[in-house]
mmCIF file with all atom_site columns, C-alpha atoms in Angstrom:
data_model
loop_
_atom_site.group_PDB
_atom_site.id
_atom_site.type_symbol
_atom_site.label_atom_id
_atom_site.label_alt_id
_atom_site.label_comp_id
_atom_site.label_asym_id
_atom_site.label_entity_id
_atom_site.label_seq_id
_atom_site.pdbx_PDB_ins_code
_atom_site.Cartn_x
_atom_site.Cartn_y
_atom_site.Cartn_z
_atom_site.occupancy
_atom_site.B_iso_or_equiv
_atom_site.pdbx_formal_charge
_atom_site.auth_seq_id
_atom_site.auth_comp_id
_atom_site.auth_asym_id
_atom_site.auth_atom_id
_atom_site.pdbx_PDB_model_num
ATOM 1   C CA . UNK A 1 1   ? 61.172 111.336 -56.695 1.00 43.00 ? 19  UNK A CA 1
ATOM 2   C CA . UNK A 1 2   ? 63.029 110.899 -59.994 1.00 40.00 ? 20  UNK A CA 1
ATOM 3   C CA . UNK A 1 3   ? 66.254 110.196 -58.101 1.00 46.00 ? 21  UNK A CA 1
ATOM 4   C CA . UNK A 1 4   ? 64.521 107.405 -56.169 1.00 42.00 ? 22  UNK A CA 1
ATOM 5   C CA . UNK A 1 5   ? 63.166 105.796 -59.353 1.00 42.00 ? 23  UNK A CA 1
ATOM 6   C CA . UNK A 1 6   ? 66.562 105.463 -61.008 1.00 48.00 ? 24  UNK A CA 1
ATOM 7   C CA . UNK A 1 7   ? 68.061 103.255 -58.280 1.00 48.00 ? 25  UNK A CA 1
ATOM 8   C CA . UNK A 1 8   ? 64.820 101.273 -58.157 1.00 40.00 ? 26  UNK A CA 1
ATOM 9   C CA . UNK A 1 9   ? 64.827 100.813 -61.932 1.00 39.00 ? 27  UNK A CA 1
ATOM 10  C CA . UNK A 1 10  ? 68.490 99.788  -61.798 1.00 39.00 ? 28  UNK A CA 1
ATOM 11  C CA . UNK A 1 11  ? 67.772 97.256  -59.051 1.00 38.00 ? 29  UNK A CA 1
ATOM 12  C CA . UNK A 1 12  ? 64.818 95.839  -60.985 1.00 34.00 ? 30  UNK A CA 1
ATOM 13  C CA . UNK A 1 13  ? 66.932 95.533  -64.111 1.00 39.00 ? 31  UNK A CA 1
ATOM 14  C CA . UNK A 1 14  ? 69.703 93.837  -62.122 1.00 35.00 ? 32  UNK A CA 1
ATOM 15  C CA . UNK A 1 15  ? 67.196 91.442  -60.538 1.00 33.00 ? 33  UNK A CA 1
ATOM 16  C CA . UNK A 1 16  ? 65.763 90.666  -63.961 1.00 33.00 ? 34  UNK A CA 1
ATOM 17  C CA . UNK A 1 17  ? 69.236 89.942  -65.302 1.00 35.00 ? 35  UNK A CA 1
ATOM 18  C CA . UNK A 1 18  ? 70.086 87.697  -62.352 1.00 35.00 ? 36  UNK A CA 1
ATOM 19  C CA . UNK A 1 19  ? 66.847 85.752  -62.798 1.00 34.00 ? 37  UNK A CA 1
ATOM 20  C CA . UNK A 1 20  ? 67.399 85.209  -66.540 1.00 34.00 ? 38  UNK A CA 1
ATOM 21  C CA . UNK A 1 21  ? 70.990 84.013  -66.257 1.00 38.00 ? 39  UNK A CA 1
ATOM 22  C CA . UNK A 1 22  ? 70.101 80.749  -64.470 1.00 40.00 ? 40  UNK A CA 1
ATOM 23  C CA . UNK A 1 23  ? 67.517 80.098  -67.190 1.00 43.00 ? 41  UNK A CA 1
ATOM 24  C CA . UNK A 1 24  ? 70.285 80.159  -69.782 1.00 46.00 ? 42  UNK A CA 1
ATOM 25  C CA . UNK A 1 25  ? 72.403 77.799  -67.704 1.00 44.00 ? 43  UNK A CA 1
ATOM 26  C CA . UNK A 1 26  ? 69.415 75.517  -67.256 1.00 80.00 ? 44  UNK A CA 1
ATOM 27  C CA . UNK A 1 27  ? 68.813 75.438  -71.018 1.00 81.00 ? 45  UNK A CA 1
ATOM 28  C CA . UNK A 1 28  ? 72.489 74.640  -71.614 1.00 88.00 ? 46  UNK A CA 1
ATOM 29  C CA . UNK A 1 29  ? 72.406 71.918  -68.973 1.00 90.00 ? 47  UNK A CA 1
ATOM 30  C CA . UNK A 1 30  ? 69.262 70.403  -70.513 1.00 91.00 ? 48  UNK A CA 1
ATOM 31  C CA . UNK A 1 31  ? 70.879 70.465  -73.953 1.00 92.00 ? 49  UNK A CA 1
ATOM 32  C CA . UNK A 1 32  ? 74.022 68.752  -72.637 1.00 92.00 ? 50  UNK A CA 1
ATOM 33  C CA . UNK A 1 33  ? 71.901 66.151  -70.817 1.00 93.00 ? 51  UNK A CA 1
ATOM 34  C CA . UNK A 1 34  ? 69.858 65.424  -73.961 1.00 94.00 ? 52  UNK A CA 1
ATOM 35  C CA . UNK A 1 35  ? 73.063 65.099  -76.010 1.00 93.00 ? 53  UNK A CA 1
ATOM 36  C CA . UNK A 1 36  ? 74.533 62.753  -73.405 1.00 93.00 ? 54  UNK A CA 1
ATOM 37  C CA . UNK A 1 37  ? 71.407 60.565  -73.419 1.00 94.00 ? 55  UNK A CA 1
ATOM 38  C CA . UNK A 1 38  ? 71.390 60.364  -77.223 1.00 93.00 ? 56  UNK A CA 1
ATOM 39  C CA . UNK A 1 39  ? 75.124 59.611  -77.319 1.00 91.00 ? 57  UNK A CA 1
ATOM 40  C CA . UNK A 1 40  ? 74.716 56.909  -74.669 1.00 92.00 ? 58  UNK A CA 1
ATOM 41  C CA . UNK A 1 41  ? 71.850 55.367  -76.660 1.00 92.00 ? 59  UNK A CA 1
ATOM 42  C CA . UNK A 1 42  ? 74.053 55.279  -79.759 1.00 90.00 ? 60  UNK A CA 1
ATOM 43  C CA . UNK A 1 43  ? 76.882 53.774  -77.702 1.00 89.00 ? 61  UNK A CA 1
ATOM 44  C CA . UNK A 1 44  ? 74.795 50.910  -76.317 1.00 89.00 ? 62  UNK A CA 1
ATOM 45  C CA . UNK A 1 45  ? 73.427 50.237  -79.809 1.00 87.00 ? 63  UNK A CA 1
ATOM 46  C CA . UNK A 1 46  ? 77.004 49.964  -81.094 1.00 85.00 ? 64  UNK A CA 1
ATOM 47  C CA . UNK A 1 47  ? 77.824 47.573  -78.238 1.00 86.00 ? 65  UNK A CA 1
ATOM 48  C CA . UNK A 1 48  ? 74.701 45.551  -79.124 1.00 84.00 ? 66  UNK A CA 1
ATOM 49  C CA . UNK A 1 49  ? 73.456 45.847  -75.535 1.00 86.00 ? 67  UNK A CA 1
ATOM 50  C CA . UNK A 1 50  ? 69.747 45.505  -76.217 1.00 88.00 ? 68  UNK A CA 1
ATOM 51  C CA . UNK A 1 51  ? 68.759 45.630  -72.558 1.00 91.00 ? 69  UNK A CA 1
ATOM 52  C CA . UNK A 1 52  ? 70.424 49.007  -71.950 1.00 93.00 ? 70  UNK A CA 1
ATOM 53  C CA . UNK A 1 53  ? 69.180 50.364  -75.275 1.00 94.00 ? 71  UNK A CA 1
ATOM 54  C CA . UNK A 1 54  ? 65.629 49.356  -74.354 1.00 95.00 ? 72  UNK A CA 1
ATOM 55  C CA . UNK A 1 55  ? 66.016 50.993  -70.932 1.00 95.00 ? 73  UNK A CA 1
ATOM 56  C CA . UNK A 1 56  ? 66.832 54.245  -72.767 1.00 96.00 ? 74  UNK A CA 1
ATOM 57  C CA . UNK A 1 57  ? 63.494 54.253  -74.610 1.00 96.00 ? 75  UNK A CA 1
ATOM 58  C CA . UNK A 1 58  ? 60.463 56.297  -73.625 1.00 97.00 ? 76  UNK A CA 1
ATOM 59  C CA . UNK A 1 59  ? 57.607 54.110  -72.350 1.00 96.00 ? 77  UNK A CA 1
ATOM 60  C CA . UNK A 1 60  ? 55.387 54.694  -75.407 1.00 95.00 ? 78  UNK A CA 1
ATOM 61  C CA . UNK A 1 61  ? 58.232 53.988  -77.815 1.00 96.00 ? 79  UNK A CA 1
ATOM 62  C CA . UNK A 1 62  ? 59.156 50.777  -76.024 1.00 96.00 ? 80  UNK A CA 1
ATOM 63  C CA . UNK A 1 63  ? 55.525 49.664  -75.905 1.00 95.00 ? 81  UNK A CA 1
ATOM 64  C CA . UNK A 1 64  ? 55.117 50.290  -79.641 1.00 94.00 ? 82  UNK A CA 1
ATOM 65  C CA . UNK A 1 65  ? 58.346 48.408  -80.376 1.00 94.00 ? 83  UNK A CA 1
ATOM 66  C CA . UNK A 1 66  ? 57.415 45.394  -78.248 1.00 93.00 ? 84  UNK A CA 1
ATOM 67  C CA . UNK A 1 67  ? 54.158 44.658  -80.074 1.00 91.00 ? 85  UNK A CA 1
ATOM 68  C CA . UNK A 1 68  ? 55.760 41.911  -82.147 1.00 84.00 ? 86  UNK A CA 1
ATOM 69  C CA . UNK A 1 69  ? 58.729 40.723  -80.093 1.00 92.00 ? 87  UNK A CA 1
ATOM 70  C CA . UNK A 1 70  ? 60.641 41.430  -76.886 1.00 95.00 ? 88  UNK A CA 1
ATOM 71  C CA . UNK A 1 71  ? 62.318 44.835  -76.972 1.00 94.00 ? 89  UNK A CA 1
ATOM 72  C CA . UNK A 1 72  ? 65.955 43.730  -77.527 1.00 93.00 ? 90  UNK A CA 1
ATOM 73  C CA . UNK A 1 73  ? 64.942 41.429  -80.401 1.00 93.00 ? 91  UNK A CA 1
ATOM 74  C CA . UNK A 1 74  ? 62.647 43.999  -81.989 1.00 93.00 ? 92  UNK A CA 1
ATOM 75  C CA . UNK A 1 75  ? 65.253 46.743  -81.625 1.00 92.00 ? 93  UNK A CA 1
ATOM 76  C CA . UNK A 1 76  ? 67.923 44.591  -83.249 1.00 91.00 ? 94  UNK A CA 1
ATOM 77  C CA . UNK A 1 77  ? 65.573 43.820  -86.161 1.00 91.00 ? 95  UNK A CA 1
ATOM 78  C CA . UNK A 1 78  ? 65.356 47.538  -86.998 1.00 90.00 ? 96  UNK A CA 1
ATOM 79  C CA . UNK A 1 79  ? 69.084 47.529  -87.823 1.00 85.00 ? 97  UNK A CA 1
ATOM 80  C CA . UNK A 1 80  ? 69.518 51.129  -86.754 1.00 85.00 ? 98  UNK A CA 1
ATOM 81  C CA . UNK A 1 81  ? 72.700 52.674  -88.108 1.00 73.00 ? 99  UNK A CA 1
ATOM 82  C CA . UNK A 1 82  ? 75.009 53.722  -85.310 1.00 70.00 ? 100 UNK A CA 1
ATOM 83  C CA . UNK A 1 83  ? 76.073 57.333  -85.413 1.00 67.00 ? 101 UNK A CA 1
ATOM 84  C CA . UNK A 1 84  ? 79.771 58.002  -85.366 1.00 65.00 ? 102 UNK A CA 1
ATOM 85  C CA . UNK A 1 85  ? 81.337 60.702  -83.265 1.00 64.00 ? 103 UNK A CA 1
ATOM 86  C CA . UNK A 1 86  ? 79.732 63.514  -81.337 1.00 71.00 ? 104 UNK A CA 1
ATOM 87  C CA . UNK A 1 87  ? 76.384 65.095  -81.985 1.00 75.00 ? 105 UNK A CA 1
ATOM 88  C CA . UNK A 1 88  ? 76.486 67.698  -84.735 1.00 78.00 ? 106 UNK A CA 1
ATOM 89  C CA . UNK A 1 89  ? 73.556 69.672  -83.302 1.00 86.00 ? 107 UNK A CA 1
ATOM 90  C CA . UNK A 1 90  ? 71.060 69.586  -80.475 1.00 90.00 ? 108 UNK A CA 1
ATOM 91  C CA . UNK A 1 91  ? 67.889 71.564  -79.926 1.00 92.00 ? 109 UNK A CA 1
ATOM 92  C CA . UNK A 1 92  ? 65.834 71.514  -76.733 1.00 95.00 ? 110 UNK A CA 1
ATOM 93  C CA . UNK A 1 93  ? 62.326 72.910  -76.567 1.00 93.00 ? 111 UNK A CA 1
ATOM 94  C CA . UNK A 1 94  ? 60.906 72.535  -73.075 1.00 92.00 ? 112 UNK A CA 1
ATOM 95  C CA . UNK A 1 95  ? 60.753 68.804  -72.418 1.00 94.00 ? 113 UNK A CA 1
ATOM 96  C CA . UNK A 1 96  ? 61.454 67.765  -76.033 1.00 96.00 ? 114 UNK A CA 1
ATOM 97  C CA . UNK A 1 97  ? 64.819 67.485  -77.760 1.00 96.00 ? 115 UNK A CA 1
ATOM 98  C CA . UNK A 1 98  ? 66.304 66.705  -81.159 1.00 94.00 ? 116 UNK A CA 1
ATOM 99  C CA . UNK A 1 99  ? 69.899 65.522  -81.325 1.00 95.00 ? 117 UNK A CA 1
ATOM 100 C CA . UNK A 1 100 ? 71.409 65.249  -84.797 1.00 90.00 ? 118 UNK A CA 1
ATOM 101 C CA . UNK A 1 101 ? 74.436 63.142  -85.651 1.00 88.00 ? 119 UNK A CA 1
ATOM 102 C CA . UNK A 1 102 ? 75.903 62.943  -89.143 1.00 84.00 ? 120 UNK A CA 1
ATOM 103 C CA . UNK A 1 103 ? 74.146 59.632  -89.860 1.00 82.00 ? 121 UNK A CA 1
ATOM 104 C CA . UNK A 1 104 ? 71.129 59.714  -87.514 1.00 87.00 ? 122 UNK A CA 1
ATOM 105 C CA . UNK A 1 105 ? 68.736 62.025  -85.719 1.00 93.00 ? 123 UNK A CA 1
ATOM 106 C CA . UNK A 1 106 ? 67.277 61.095  -82.341 1.00 94.00 ? 124 UNK A CA 1
ATOM 107 C CA . UNK A 1 107 ? 64.256 62.648  -80.653 1.00 96.00 ? 125 UNK A CA 1
ATOM 108 C CA . UNK A 1 108 ? 63.922 62.576  -76.872 1.00 96.00 ? 126 UNK A CA 1
ATOM 109 C CA . UNK A 1 109 ? 61.474 63.565  -74.142 1.00 96.00 ? 127 UNK A CA 1
ATOM 110 C CA . UNK A 1 110 ? 62.299 64.529  -70.592 1.00 96.00 ? 128 UNK A CA 1
ATOM 111 C CA . UNK A 1 111 ? 60.849 62.215  -67.930 1.00 95.00 ? 129 UNK A CA 1
ATOM 112 C CA . UNK A 1 112 ? 61.291 62.349  -64.135 1.00 94.00 ? 130 UNK A CA 1
ATOM 113 C CA . UNK A 1 113 ? 64.204 59.913  -64.443 1.00 93.00 ? 131 UNK A CA 1
ATOM 114 C CA . UNK A 1 114 ? 65.904 61.738  -67.328 1.00 95.00 ? 132 UNK A CA 1
ATOM 115 C CA . UNK A 1 115 ? 65.867 62.007  -71.103 1.00 96.00 ? 133 UNK A CA 1
ATOM 116 C CA . UNK A 1 116 ? 64.363 59.038  -72.954 1.00 97.00 ? 134 UNK A CA 1
ATOM 117 C CA . UNK A 1 117 ? 64.464 58.248  -76.680 1.00 97.00 ? 135 UNK A CA 1
ATOM 118 C CA . UNK A 1 118 ? 61.108 58.701  -78.400 1.00 97.00 ? 136 UNK A CA 1
ATOM 119 C CA . UNK A 1 119 ? 62.352 58.188  -81.962 1.00 96.00 ? 137 UNK A CA 1
ATOM 120 C CA . UNK A 1 120 ? 65.612 57.139  -83.621 1.00 94.00 ? 138 UNK A CA 1
ATOM 121 C CA . UNK A 1 121 ? 66.893 56.242  -87.036 1.00 92.00 ? 139 UNK A CA 1
ATOM 122 C CA . UNK A 1 122 ? 65.303 59.460  -88.256 1.00 92.00 ? 140 UNK A CA 1
ATOM 123 C CA . UNK A 1 123 ? 66.067 61.164  -91.544 1.00 89.00 ? 141 UNK A CA 1
ATOM 124 C CA . UNK A 1 124 ? 64.777 64.567  -92.605 1.00 89.00 ? 142 UNK A CA 1
ATOM 125 C CA . UNK A 1 125 ? 62.476 64.855  -95.617 1.00 90.00 ? 143 UNK A CA 1
ATOM 126 C CA . UNK A 1 126 ? 62.119 68.074  -97.561 1.00 91.00 ? 144 UNK A CA 1
ATOM 127 C CA . UNK A 1 127 ? 58.798 69.675  -96.657 1.00 92.00 ? 145 UNK A CA 1
ATOM 128 C CA . UNK A 1 128 ? 57.691 66.699  -94.518 1.00 92.00 ? 146 UNK A CA 1
ATOM 129 C CA . UNK A 1 129 ? 58.247 65.403  -90.993 1.00 92.00 ? 147 UNK A CA 1
ATOM 130 C CA . UNK A 1 130 ? 61.241 63.197  -90.304 1.00 93.00 ? 148 UNK A CA 1
ATOM 131 C CA . UNK A 1 131 ? 60.922 59.531  -91.260 1.00 94.00 ? 149 UNK A CA 1
ATOM 132 C CA . UNK A 1 132 ? 61.953 57.387  -88.291 1.00 94.00 ? 150 UNK A CA 1
ATOM 133 C CA . UNK A 1 133 ? 62.630 53.652  -88.153 1.00 92.00 ? 151 UNK A CA 1
ATOM 134 C CA . UNK A 1 134 ? 61.976 53.601  -84.387 1.00 94.00 ? 152 UNK A CA 1
ATOM 135 C CA . UNK A 1 135 ? 59.099 55.652  -83.020 1.00 92.00 ? 153 UNK A CA 1
ATOM 136 C CA . UNK A 1 136 ? 56.328 55.459  -80.490 1.00 83.00 ? 154 UNK A CA 1
ATOM 137 C CA . UNK A 1 137 ? 53.027 57.057  -79.657 1.00 69.00 ? 155 UNK A CA 1
#
């Protein structure tokens, strides 16, 4: 009986390992996708393409932004600093992500059509939540 349990235990451990490896790849893929979405958002801001930048926003963020003016106008009025270079760090927790550049931090949420910006122009504050120039509900 003991001899039968060892191969079974080995197979279960192997199956467990096989099942966890795709999870790691999925997390890496989600992190890369969040970084790409944040980098693209920064790129269209630098190109002053308000329409594409607004398309990159989460619905609640866009709705909050548009309360006083059309999205491209309201977004331009925030005068968000464009990040330079690649993201310095990215963290993904389920369907939420934080992508940090040297001069900006962007928060994103995962929607059926991809990662969308929920907050940008964010700066950390010691002992407090980030302060963001662009944010939504």
